[in-house]
């Protein structure tokens, strides 16, 4: 470890460090872990960390088996796997589809114009403008300092959103007050000061009396916040909090200045009033989790969908709808992949990853030319597993027609004026596990929680492996018109304030794993969105 790096890490955390202390850290066999340990245990009132403040003995006692330089690494390389070829069973079926549930009438007055040949100019790809995407922008190698920077960037972006609604103090100033007033009791009870802070939630626990105790951190310090269970609404809001999200709290300091009693909780959320979106003509179709190559891939239904896109249907309403489709948006898990979970080979029809993509390419070749296709990867796809994921590598994109636009995960794309935020949705597993009232059956509720937090994957260190990029690509800013996720294999459609929420389900029937955990997918359903009204129709194939 370079000396300058150790210094930077401490500066970022709000401390100065003496050259002797730096030398002590850099000469240790596990400097990164030692830094984490020091930062966790340091007396917050210290300004300069000296050698005598570093308790190497306790550190080594607490972590006796630490290998050298091993922690804080996120795999950031592209990860592709290959294996044996196997024949592909392919049975073409006649088109079958029905409008299973019309969420709102398909009363688009939009007619097809002669605008099907789009031009490439000014960074626009056939009316698709990629507004944000990690592809070719990744800088991370997984070093400690990058994590510090990543969380700093998350804090800056989200706290700036909250700052418009709360006038907050740096936490450092609360800690100073605490020191000044410690041991001094102000008389009269009720001599409280109203104070606001904005911080990242670093700890959530329930006290012996059933209250919620939070720890909030900003770049200047860390402070405890108590949410009293008697404050029913506030307590309910606080029960939905998850680790690592950024919130504002307004409350009263206790007499001794050691605790903030919460009165109001402010999430980054969306403004209540937003500018009306203009929209555009035609329709977009949203799908995900095709899982080509899996033995549970529903090929017959999928081919029925391709027939629908080609207008091969006797149903006049569907035929008209298919003619209005301009975009096909695919949010990950294009193929089932190889080696994604133990024993997967027993559930595969295509055992070679490239053959899986070749088959997927054949399917997409059948999509009519006038429909523009946008594809982003998911956790079953052959790109790095750490998110944000870049678009597919050339070796895979070259198997597909070059009229397809490949983007990363997440990616914000502008479809002729309608902003679509695509995210595969792996964090939904974490949100289902952590937020009361959020379930796999209603994935749109998990998506509401993302929007309220203005973050696609707030919980760090659980199922989503987050690569520490310089910018936090999961922050939801600007506000999209449509948030499109997949991953959980259940369709969900909802609205939250100005945003249309779509979870586009799957083309895979229930897998062995899903049977074991009682996850009931809703396959072969396709949301079709009118781009002028954002009204959605759900088709069942
Ligand atoms: O994920 C489909 C859904 O099933 C998603 O909610 C995760 C869950 N799932 C699937 N396989 C597993 C395993 N092995 N462990 C935990 N959760 C799992 P997909 O990304 O399509 O596999
Ligand atoms: Fe999937
Ligand atoms: Zn998935």
Short mmCIF file of N, CA and C in Angstrom, two decimals, residues 125-259:
data_model
loop_
_atom_site.label_atom_id
_atom_site.label_comp_id
_atom_site.label_asym_id
_atom_site.label_seq_id
_atom_site.Cartn_x
_atom_site.Cartn_y
_atom_site.Cartn_z
N UNK A 125 -29.03 6.50 -31.37
CA UNK A 125 -29.04 5.28 -32.14
C UNK A 125 -30.50 4.98 -32.45
N UNK A 126 -30.90 5.28 -33.66
CA UNK A 126 -32.27 4.99 -34.08
C UNK A 126 -33.30 5.43 -33.06
N UNK A 127 -33.23 6.67 -32.67
CA UNK A 127 -34.16 7.25 -31.69
C UNK A 127 -33.97 6.71 -30.28
N UNK A 128 -32.92 5.92 -30.09
CA UNK A 128 -32.61 5.45 -28.74
C UNK A 128 -31.38 6.21 -28.27
N UNK A 129 -31.53 6.98 -27.23
CA UNK A 129 -30.40 7.74 -26.72
C UNK A 129 -30.00 7.16 -25.37
N UNK A 130 -28.78 6.64 -25.29
CA UNK A 130 -28.33 6.05 -24.02
C UNK A 130 -27.86 7.19 -23.12
N UNK A 131 -28.62 7.44 -22.06
CA UNK A 131 -28.31 8.60 -21.20
C UNK A 131 -27.30 8.25 -20.12
N UNK A 132 -27.34 7.01 -19.64
CA UNK A 132 -26.34 6.64 -18.65
C UNK A 132 -26.18 5.13 -18.60
N UNK A 133 -24.90 4.71 -18.51
CA UNK A 133 -24.57 3.29 -18.65
C UNK A 133 -23.10 3.15 -18.24
N UNK A 134 -22.79 2.13 -17.47
CA UNK A 134 -21.42 1.94 -16.98
C UNK A 134 -20.46 1.48 -18.09
N UNK A 135 -21.03 0.93 -19.18
CA UNK A 135 -20.19 0.33 -20.22
C UNK A 135 -19.06 1.28 -20.65
N UNK A 136 -17.84 0.76 -20.66
CA UNK A 136 -16.62 1.49 -21.03
C UNK A 136 -16.26 2.61 -20.05
N UNK A 137 -16.97 2.69 -18.93
CA UNK A 137 -16.69 3.75 -17.95
C UNK A 137 -16.14 3.16 -16.65
N UNK A 138 -16.08 1.84 -16.55
CA UNK A 138 -15.70 1.22 -15.28
C UNK A 138 -14.25 1.53 -14.95
N UNK A 139 -14.01 1.91 -13.70
CA UNK A 139 -12.66 2.22 -13.28
C UNK A 139 -12.22 1.36 -12.11
N UNK A 140 -13.15 0.63 -11.51
CA UNK A 140 -12.84 0.05 -10.21
C UNK A 140 -11.99 -1.20 -10.30
N UNK A 141 -11.13 -1.38 -9.29
CA UNK A 141 -10.42 -2.64 -9.14
C UNK A 141 -10.72 -3.26 -7.79
N UNK A 142 -11.53 -2.59 -6.98
CA UNK A 142 -11.97 -3.16 -5.71
C UNK A 142 -11.10 -2.79 -4.53
N UNK A 143 -10.37 -1.68 -4.63
CA UNK A 143 -9.51 -1.28 -3.51
C UNK A 143 -10.31 -0.55 -2.44
N UNK A 144 -9.77 -0.56 -1.23
CA UNK A 144 -10.47 0.05 -0.09
C UNK A 144 -10.90 1.48 -0.39
N UNK A 145 -9.96 2.26 -0.92
CA UNK A 145 -10.24 3.67 -1.16
C UNK A 145 -11.42 3.86 -2.10
N UNK A 146 -11.56 2.93 -3.04
CA UNK A 146 -12.68 3.03 -3.99
C UNK A 146 -14.01 2.86 -3.29
N UNK A 147 -14.05 2.01 -2.27
CA UNK A 147 -15.30 1.86 -1.52
C UNK A 147 -15.64 3.16 -0.78
N UNK A 148 -14.59 3.77 -0.20
CA UNK A 148 -14.81 5.03 0.50
C UNK A 148 -15.38 6.07 -0.47
N UNK A 149 -14.76 6.13 -1.66
CA UNK A 149 -15.21 7.10 -2.67
C UNK A 149 -16.63 6.79 -3.14
N UNK A 150 -16.89 5.49 -3.32
CA UNK A 150 -18.21 5.09 -3.80
C UNK A 150 -19.29 5.53 -2.81
N UNK A 151 -19.09 5.25 -1.53
CA UNK A 151 -20.11 5.62 -0.54
C UNK A 151 -20.19 7.13 -0.37
N UNK A 152 -19.03 7.80 -0.53
CA UNK A 152 -19.04 9.26 -0.46
C UNK A 152 -19.91 9.81 -1.59
N UNK A 153 -19.75 9.21 -2.78
CA UNK A 153 -20.53 9.68 -3.92
C UNK A 153 -22.02 9.39 -3.72
N UNK A 154 -22.34 8.23 -3.17
CA UNK A 154 -23.74 7.90 -2.88
C UNK A 154 -24.31 8.94 -1.92
N UNK A 155 -23.53 9.24 -0.86
CA UNK A 155 -24.00 10.21 0.14
C UNK A 155 -24.21 11.58 -0.50
N UNK A 156 -23.23 12.00 -1.29
CA UNK A 156 -23.32 13.34 -1.89
C UNK A 156 -24.56 13.45 -2.76
N UNK A 157 -24.76 12.47 -3.64
CA UNK A 157 -25.89 12.56 -4.57
C UNK A 157 -27.22 12.54 -3.83
N UNK A 158 -27.37 11.61 -2.89
CA UNK A 158 -28.68 11.48 -2.23
C UNK A 158 -28.91 12.60 -1.22
N UNK A 159 -27.84 13.02 -0.53
CA UNK A 159 -28.04 14.09 0.46
C UNK A 159 -28.37 15.40 -0.25
N UNK A 160 -27.83 15.60 -1.45
CA UNK A 160 -28.17 16.82 -2.21
C UNK A 160 -29.66 16.84 -2.54
N UNK A 161 -30.22 15.68 -2.83
CA UNK A 161 -31.66 15.63 -3.13
C UNK A 161 -32.45 15.99 -1.86
N UNK A 162 -32.02 15.44 -0.73
CA UNK A 162 -32.75 15.68 0.53
C UNK A 162 -32.56 17.13 0.99
N UNK A 163 -31.39 17.66 0.72
CA UNK A 163 -31.05 19.01 1.22
C UNK A 163 -32.03 20.08 0.75
N UNK A 164 -32.67 19.83 -0.38
CA UNK A 164 -33.69 20.78 -0.83
C UNK A 164 -34.87 20.85 0.13
N UNK A 165 -35.03 19.83 0.95
CA UNK A 165 -36.22 19.77 1.82
C UNK A 165 -35.88 19.88 3.31
N UNK A 166 -34.62 19.75 3.66
CA UNK A 166 -34.21 19.77 5.07
C UNK A 166 -32.96 20.63 5.21
N UNK A 167 -32.94 21.50 6.20
CA UNK A 167 -31.71 22.25 6.47
C UNK A 167 -30.94 21.49 7.55
N UNK A 168 -29.93 20.78 7.11
CA UNK A 168 -29.27 19.86 8.03
C UNK A 168 -27.92 20.39 8.50
N UNK A 169 -27.52 19.91 9.68
CA UNK A 169 -26.20 20.26 10.21
C UNK A 169 -25.24 19.10 10.00
N UNK A 170 -23.94 19.40 9.89
CA UNK A 170 -22.99 18.29 9.84
C UNK A 170 -22.99 17.56 11.19
N UNK A 171 -22.88 16.27 11.16
CA UNK A 171 -22.96 15.48 12.40
C UNK A 171 -21.83 15.85 13.36
N UNK A 172 -20.69 16.23 12.79
CA UNK A 172 -19.55 16.67 13.61
C UNK A 172 -19.98 17.71 14.66
N UNK A 173 -20.88 18.64 14.23
CA UNK A 173 -21.26 19.73 15.14
C UNK A 173 -22.11 19.19 16.29
N UNK A 174 -22.85 18.13 16.07
CA UNK A 174 -23.63 17.52 17.15
C UNK A 174 -22.69 16.86 18.15
N UNK A 175 -21.68 16.20 17.61
CA UNK A 175 -20.73 15.53 18.49
C UNK A 175 -19.98 16.55 19.34
N UNK A 176 -19.69 17.72 18.75
CA UNK A 176 -19.00 18.78 19.52
C UNK A 176 -19.89 19.22 20.66
N UNK A 177 -21.20 19.45 20.36
CA UNK A 177 -22.14 19.87 21.39
C UNK A 177 -22.22 18.85 22.51
N UNK A 178 -22.17 17.57 22.07
CA UNK A 178 -22.28 16.51 23.07
C UNK A 178 -21.15 16.64 24.07
N UNK A 179 -19.95 16.89 23.53
CA UNK A 179 -18.80 16.98 24.43
C UNK A 179 -18.94 18.17 25.37
N UNK A 180 -19.40 19.29 24.78
CA UNK A 180 -19.52 20.49 25.62
C UNK A 180 -20.56 20.32 26.71
N UNK A 181 -21.67 19.61 26.38
CA UNK A 181 -22.76 19.56 27.34
C UNK A 181 -22.75 18.30 28.18
N UNK A 182 -21.77 17.40 27.93
CA UNK A 182 -21.82 16.14 28.64
C UNK A 182 -21.73 16.38 30.14
N UNK A 183 -22.56 15.70 30.89
CA UNK A 183 -22.56 15.83 32.34
C UNK A 183 -23.36 17.01 32.83
N UNK A 184 -23.74 17.90 31.91
CA UNK A 184 -24.51 19.08 32.36
C UNK A 184 -25.98 18.83 32.07
N UNK A 185 -26.82 18.84 33.02
CA UNK A 185 -28.26 18.66 32.81
C UNK A 185 -28.91 20.02 32.78
N UNK A 186 -29.64 20.25 31.69
CA UNK A 186 -30.38 21.50 31.65
C UNK A 186 -31.66 21.32 32.44
N UNK A 187 -32.06 22.33 33.13
CA UNK A 187 -33.24 22.20 33.99
C UNK A 187 -34.54 22.26 33.21
N UNK A 188 -35.61 21.92 33.89
CA UNK A 188 -36.95 22.14 33.35
C UNK A 188 -37.45 21.07 32.40
N UNK A 189 -36.67 20.12 31.98
CA UNK A 189 -37.11 19.10 30.98
C UNK A 189 -37.61 19.84 29.75
N UNK A 190 -37.82 19.37 28.65
CA UNK A 190 -38.42 20.07 27.51
C UNK A 190 -37.55 21.19 26.94
N UNK A 191 -36.35 21.37 27.41
CA UNK A 191 -35.49 22.40 26.85
C UNK A 191 -34.72 21.79 25.68
N UNK A 192 -35.49 21.44 24.65
CA UNK A 192 -34.89 20.71 23.54
C UNK A 192 -34.65 21.63 22.36
N UNK A 193 -33.62 21.32 21.58
CA UNK A 193 -33.36 22.05 20.34
C UNK A 193 -33.77 21.19 19.18
N UNK A 194 -34.48 21.81 18.22
CA UNK A 194 -34.80 21.02 17.03
C UNK A 194 -33.58 21.02 16.11
N UNK A 195 -33.23 19.85 15.64
CA UNK A 195 -32.02 19.68 14.85
C UNK A 195 -32.29 18.72 13.69
N UNK A 196 -31.67 18.97 12.55
CA UNK A 196 -31.79 18.04 11.42
C UNK A 196 -30.42 17.57 10.98
N UNK A 197 -30.37 16.31 10.63
CA UNK A 197 -29.13 15.76 10.06
C UNK A 197 -29.49 14.91 8.84
N UNK A 198 -28.52 14.74 7.96
CA UNK A 198 -28.71 13.83 6.82
C UNK A 198 -27.58 12.81 6.89
N UNK A 199 -27.95 11.54 6.91
CA UNK A 199 -26.89 10.54 7.03
C UNK A 199 -27.25 9.23 6.39
N UNK A 200 -26.22 8.42 6.26
CA UNK A 200 -26.41 7.06 5.74
C UNK A 200 -26.70 6.17 6.94
N UNK A 201 -27.69 5.30 6.82
CA UNK A 201 -28.07 4.45 7.95
C UNK A 201 -27.02 3.34 8.10
N UNK A 202 -26.25 3.38 9.20
CA UNK A 202 -25.20 2.38 9.35
C UNK A 202 -25.57 1.30 10.35
N UNK A 203 -26.65 1.52 11.08
CA UNK A 203 -27.07 0.52 12.07
C UNK A 203 -28.56 0.70 12.34
N UNK A 204 -29.27 -0.41 12.46
CA UNK A 204 -30.68 -0.36 12.84
C UNK A 204 -30.87 -1.44 13.90
N UNK A 205 -31.36 -1.07 15.07
CA UNK A 205 -31.67 -2.11 16.05
C UNK A 205 -32.89 -1.73 16.85
N UNK A 206 -33.45 -2.72 17.50
CA UNK A 206 -34.61 -2.46 18.35
C UNK A 206 -34.14 -2.49 19.79
N UNK A 207 -34.52 -1.47 20.57
CA UNK A 207 -34.05 -1.41 21.96
C UNK A 207 -34.89 -2.36 22.82
N UNK A 208 -34.45 -2.55 24.05
CA UNK A 208 -35.15 -3.44 24.98
C UNK A 208 -36.59 -2.98 25.16
N UNK A 209 -36.84 -1.67 25.04
CA UNK A 209 -38.20 -1.16 25.22
C UNK A 209 -38.99 -1.12 23.91
N UNK A 210 -38.42 -1.67 22.86
CA UNK A 210 -39.15 -1.76 21.58
C UNK A 210 -39.05 -0.53 20.71
N UNK A 211 -38.19 0.43 21.05
CA UNK A 211 -37.99 1.58 20.17
C UNK A 211 -36.97 1.20 19.09
N UNK A 212 -36.89 2.04 18.05
CA UNK A 212 -35.87 1.80 17.00
C UNK A 212 -34.68 2.71 17.28
N UNK A 213 -33.52 2.14 17.26
CA UNK A 213 -32.30 2.93 17.42
C UNK A 213 -31.52 2.86 16.11
N UNK A 214 -31.31 4.03 15.52
CA UNK A 214 -30.56 4.09 14.25
C UNK A 214 -29.22 4.75 14.50
N UNK A 215 -28.25 4.43 13.69
CA UNK A 215 -27.00 5.17 13.70
C UNK A 215 -26.88 5.81 12.32
N UNK A 216 -26.73 7.14 12.28
CA UNK A 216 -26.60 7.83 10.99
C UNK A 216 -25.18 8.35 10.83
N UNK A 217 -24.66 8.22 9.62
CA UNK A 217 -23.29 8.68 9.35
C UNK A 217 -23.28 9.68 8.22
N UNK A 218 -22.53 10.77 8.41
CA UNK A 218 -22.21 11.63 7.27
C UNK A 218 -20.69 11.72 7.19
N UNK A 219 -20.12 12.43 6.23
CA UNK A 219 -18.65 12.41 6.12
C UNK A 219 -17.95 13.00 7.34
N UNK A 220 -18.69 13.68 8.23
CA UNK A 220 -18.02 14.30 9.38
C UNK A 220 -18.18 13.49 10.65
N UNK A 221 -19.04 12.51 10.68
CA UNK A 221 -19.21 11.77 11.92
C UNK A 221 -20.41 10.87 11.89
N UNK A 222 -20.76 10.36 13.09
CA UNK A 222 -21.81 9.37 13.21
C UNK A 222 -22.62 9.70 14.46
N UNK A 223 -23.94 9.49 14.41
CA UNK A 223 -24.75 9.92 15.54
C UNK A 223 -25.96 9.00 15.72
N UNK A 224 -26.32 8.72 17.00
CA UNK A 224 -27.48 7.84 17.23
C UNK A 224 -28.80 8.61 17.19
N UNK A 225 -29.82 7.94 16.64
CA UNK A 225 -31.16 8.53 16.52
C UNK A 225 -32.16 7.52 17.07
N UNK A 226 -33.05 8.01 17.93
CA UNK A 226 -34.06 7.12 18.50
C UNK A 226 -35.44 7.42 17.90
N UNK A 227 -36.11 6.36 17.44
CA UNK A 227 -37.49 6.52 16.97
C UNK A 227 -38.38 5.83 18.00
N UNK A 228 -39.21 6.65 18.67
CA UNK A 228 -40.03 6.16 19.76
C UNK A 228 -41.20 5.37 19.21
N UNK A 229 -41.49 4.20 19.80
CA UNK A 229 -42.57 3.39 19.23
C UNK A 229 -43.95 4.01 19.43
N UNK A 230 -44.04 4.98 20.37
CA UNK A 230 -45.33 5.65 20.57
C UNK A 230 -45.69 6.56 19.39
N UNK A 231 -44.65 6.99 18.65
CA UNK A 231 -44.88 7.81 17.44
C UNK A 231 -45.25 6.86 16.30
N UNK A 232 -46.51 6.46 16.28
CA UNK A 232 -46.92 5.32 15.43
C UNK A 232 -46.50 5.44 13.95
N UNK A 233 -46.88 6.56 13.31
CA UNK A 233 -46.60 6.70 11.87
C UNK A 233 -45.10 6.71 11.60
N UNK A 234 -44.41 7.49 12.43
CA UNK A 234 -42.96 7.60 12.27
C UNK A 234 -42.29 6.24 12.47
N UNK A 235 -42.77 5.52 13.48
CA UNK A 235 -42.19 4.21 13.80
C UNK A 235 -42.40 3.25 12.64
N UNK A 236 -43.59 3.34 12.03
CA UNK A 236 -43.87 2.47 10.88
C UNK A 236 -42.94 2.81 9.71
N UNK A 237 -42.75 4.11 9.49
CA UNK A 237 -41.81 4.52 8.42
C UNK A 237 -40.41 4.00 8.72
N UNK A 238 -40.02 4.11 9.98
CA UNK A 238 -38.66 3.70 10.36
C UNK A 238 -38.49 2.18 10.25
N UNK A 239 -39.59 1.45 10.40
CA UNK A 239 -39.51 -0.01 10.30
C UNK A 239 -39.18 -0.45 8.88
N UNK A 240 -39.38 0.45 7.92
CA UNK A 240 -39.08 0.10 6.53
C UNK A 240 -37.65 0.49 6.14
N UNK A 241 -36.94 1.14 7.05
CA UNK A 241 -35.58 1.59 6.69
C UNK A 241 -34.66 0.40 6.47
N UNK A 242 -33.73 0.56 5.57
CA UNK A 242 -32.74 -0.49 5.34
C UNK A 242 -31.33 0.09 5.51
N UNK A 243 -30.38 -0.77 5.75
CA UNK A 243 -29.00 -0.32 5.93
C UNK A 243 -28.49 0.36 4.65
N UNK A 244 -27.67 1.36 4.83
CA UNK A 244 -26.96 2.06 3.75
C UNK A 244 -27.80 3.00 2.91
N UNK A 245 -29.08 3.18 3.26
CA UNK A 245 -29.83 4.21 2.55
C UNK A 245 -29.54 5.56 3.20
N UNK A 246 -29.77 6.62 2.45
CA UNK A 246 -29.47 7.96 2.96
C UNK A 246 -30.79 8.66 3.28
N UNK A 247 -30.91 9.15 4.52
CA UNK A 247 -32.16 9.78 4.96
C UNK A 247 -31.87 11.08 5.70
N UNK A 248 -32.91 11.89 5.81
CA UNK A 248 -32.83 13.07 6.67
C UNK A 248 -33.69 12.82 7.90
N UNK A 249 -33.23 13.32 9.04
CA UNK A 249 -34.00 13.20 10.28
C UNK A 249 -34.08 14.58 10.91
N UNK A 250 -35.29 14.97 11.29
CA UNK A 250 -35.45 16.16 12.11
C UNK A 250 -35.92 15.68 13.47
N UNK A 251 -35.32 16.21 14.51
CA UNK A 251 -35.70 15.75 15.85
C UNK A 251 -35.20 16.67 16.93
N UNK A 252 -35.31 16.21 18.17
CA UNK A 252 -34.86 17.01 19.32
C UNK A 252 -33.71 16.31 19.99
N UNK A 253 -32.73 17.11 20.40
CA UNK A 253 -31.60 16.53 21.11
C UNK A 253 -32.00 16.27 22.54
N UNK A 254 -31.51 15.20 23.12
CA UNK A 254 -31.72 14.98 24.55
C UNK A 254 -30.89 16.00 25.33
N UNK A 255 -31.21 16.15 26.60
CA UNK A 255 -30.54 17.16 27.42
C UNK A 255 -29.02 17.06 27.40
N UNK A 256 -28.54 15.83 27.43
CA UNK A 256 -27.08 15.69 27.49
C UNK A 256 -26.44 15.71 26.10
N UNK A 257 -27.25 15.95 25.07
CA UNK A 257 -26.71 16.07 23.71
C UNK A 257 -26.18 14.77 23.14
N UNK A 258 -26.62 13.63 23.68
CA UNK A 258 -26.03 12.37 23.23
C UNK A 258 -26.91 11.61 22.24
N UNK A 259 -28.15 12.10 22.05
CA UNK A 259 -29.08 11.32 21.25
C UNK A 259 -30.07 12.25 20.58
#
